[in-house]
mmCIF file of C-alpha atoms in Angstrom:
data_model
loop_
_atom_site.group_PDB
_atom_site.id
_atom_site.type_symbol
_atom_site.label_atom_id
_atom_site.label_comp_id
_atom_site.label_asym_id
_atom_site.label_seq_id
_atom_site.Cartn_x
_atom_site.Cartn_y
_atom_site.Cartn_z
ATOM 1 C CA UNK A 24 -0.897 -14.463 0.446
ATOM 2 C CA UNK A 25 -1.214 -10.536 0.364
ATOM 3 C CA UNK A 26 1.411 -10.457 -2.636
ATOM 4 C CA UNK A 27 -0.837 -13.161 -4.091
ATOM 5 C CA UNK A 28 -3.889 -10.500 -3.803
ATOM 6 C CA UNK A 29 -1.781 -7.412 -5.254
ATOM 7 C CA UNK A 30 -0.713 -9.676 -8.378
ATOM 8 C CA UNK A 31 -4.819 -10.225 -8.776
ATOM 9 C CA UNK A 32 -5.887 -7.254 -8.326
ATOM 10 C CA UNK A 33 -7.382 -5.173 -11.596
ATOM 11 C CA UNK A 34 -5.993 -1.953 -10.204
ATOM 12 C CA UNK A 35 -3.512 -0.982 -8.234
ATOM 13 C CA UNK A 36 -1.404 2.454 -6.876
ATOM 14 C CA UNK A 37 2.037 2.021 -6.236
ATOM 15 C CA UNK A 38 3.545 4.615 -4.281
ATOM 16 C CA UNK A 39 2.804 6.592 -1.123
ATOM 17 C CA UNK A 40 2.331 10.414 -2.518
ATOM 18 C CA UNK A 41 -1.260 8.698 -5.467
ATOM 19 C CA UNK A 42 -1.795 5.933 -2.114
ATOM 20 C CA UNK A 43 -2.734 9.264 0.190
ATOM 21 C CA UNK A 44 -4.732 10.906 -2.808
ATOM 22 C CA UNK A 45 -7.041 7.800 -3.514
ATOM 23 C CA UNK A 46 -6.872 7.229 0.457
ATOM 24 C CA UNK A 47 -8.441 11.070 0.269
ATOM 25 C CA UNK A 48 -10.736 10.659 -2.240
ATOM 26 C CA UNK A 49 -12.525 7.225 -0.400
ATOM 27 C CA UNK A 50 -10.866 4.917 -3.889
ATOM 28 C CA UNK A 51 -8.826 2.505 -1.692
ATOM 29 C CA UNK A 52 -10.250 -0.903 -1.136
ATOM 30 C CA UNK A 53 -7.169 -2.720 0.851
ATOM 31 C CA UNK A 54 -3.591 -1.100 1.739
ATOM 32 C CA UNK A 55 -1.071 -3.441 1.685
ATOM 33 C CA UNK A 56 2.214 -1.836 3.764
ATOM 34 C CA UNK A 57 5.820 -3.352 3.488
ATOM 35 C CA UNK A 58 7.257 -3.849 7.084
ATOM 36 C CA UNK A 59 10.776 -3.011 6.501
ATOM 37 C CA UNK A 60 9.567 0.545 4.810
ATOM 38 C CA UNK A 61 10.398 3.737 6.468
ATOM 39 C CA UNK A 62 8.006 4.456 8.752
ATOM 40 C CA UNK A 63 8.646 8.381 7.572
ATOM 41 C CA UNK A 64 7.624 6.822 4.387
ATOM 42 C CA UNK A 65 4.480 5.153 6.048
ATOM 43 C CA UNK A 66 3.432 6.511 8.989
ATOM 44 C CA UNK A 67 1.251 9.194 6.928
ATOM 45 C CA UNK A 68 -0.277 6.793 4.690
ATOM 46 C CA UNK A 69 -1.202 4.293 7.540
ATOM 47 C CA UNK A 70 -2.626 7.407 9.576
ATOM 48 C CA UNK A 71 -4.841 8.012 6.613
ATOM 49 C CA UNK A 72 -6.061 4.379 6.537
ATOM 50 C CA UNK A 73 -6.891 4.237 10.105
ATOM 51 C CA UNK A 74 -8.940 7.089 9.882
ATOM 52 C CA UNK A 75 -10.694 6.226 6.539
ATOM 53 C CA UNK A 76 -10.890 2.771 8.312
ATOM 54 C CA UNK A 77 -9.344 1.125 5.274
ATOM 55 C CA UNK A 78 -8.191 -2.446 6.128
ATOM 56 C CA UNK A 79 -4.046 -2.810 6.382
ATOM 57 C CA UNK A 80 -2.180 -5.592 5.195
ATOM 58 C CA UNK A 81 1.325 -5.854 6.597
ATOM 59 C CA UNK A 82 4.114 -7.811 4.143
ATOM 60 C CA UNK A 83 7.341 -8.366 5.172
ATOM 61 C CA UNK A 84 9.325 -7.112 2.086
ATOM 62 C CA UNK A 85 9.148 -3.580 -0.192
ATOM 63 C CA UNK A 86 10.819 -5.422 -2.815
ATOM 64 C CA UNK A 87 8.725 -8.335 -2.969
ATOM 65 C CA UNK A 88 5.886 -6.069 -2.822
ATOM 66 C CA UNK A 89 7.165 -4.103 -6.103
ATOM 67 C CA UNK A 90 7.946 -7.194 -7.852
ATOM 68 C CA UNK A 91 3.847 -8.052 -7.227
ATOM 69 C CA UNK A 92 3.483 -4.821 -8.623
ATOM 70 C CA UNK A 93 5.641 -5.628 -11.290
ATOM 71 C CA UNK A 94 8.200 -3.326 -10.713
ATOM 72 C CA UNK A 95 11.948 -3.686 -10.691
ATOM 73 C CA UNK A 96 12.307 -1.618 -7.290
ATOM 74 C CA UNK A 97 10.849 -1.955 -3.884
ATOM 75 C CA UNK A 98 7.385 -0.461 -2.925
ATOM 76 C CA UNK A 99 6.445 0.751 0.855
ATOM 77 C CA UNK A 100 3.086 0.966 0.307
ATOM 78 C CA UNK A 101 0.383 -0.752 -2.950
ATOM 79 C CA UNK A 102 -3.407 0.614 -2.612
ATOM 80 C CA UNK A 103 -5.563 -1.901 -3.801
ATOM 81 C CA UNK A 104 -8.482 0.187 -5.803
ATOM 82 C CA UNK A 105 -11.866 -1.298 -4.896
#
């Protein structure tokens, strides 16, 4: 379902270093966070979220989630722009 939404979605941020900007800058609609990440990887992201109270979508697979993307590699974390 949630890779269903990132494939439909009109814009996207792939990545966790532009996900914490647009998290900054109030852009993020939806974060969608693979569970087999690094939670080094994700715990600062998902901190950010909580405390912009951005909603958090939990997947099971990074590369799943980058092939929604439609990337050839695996992606921890996919900011859906709203």
């Amino acid at each position: 379902m949630s890779y269903e939404k990132v494939t439909q979605a009109s814009e996207i941020i792939v990545g966790t270093k532009q996900t914490i900007k647009a998290l900054q800058n109030g852009e993020v609609k939806e974060l969608v966070v693979a569970e087999d990440a690094d939670f080094r990887v994700t715990s600062k992201v998902l901190q950010i979220a909580e405390e912009k109270k951005v909603p958090i979508v939990k997947v099971d697979s990074m590369k799943k989630l980058g092939k929604a993307c439609g990337i050839d590699v695996g992606a921890a974390t996919v900011a859906i722009k709203g």
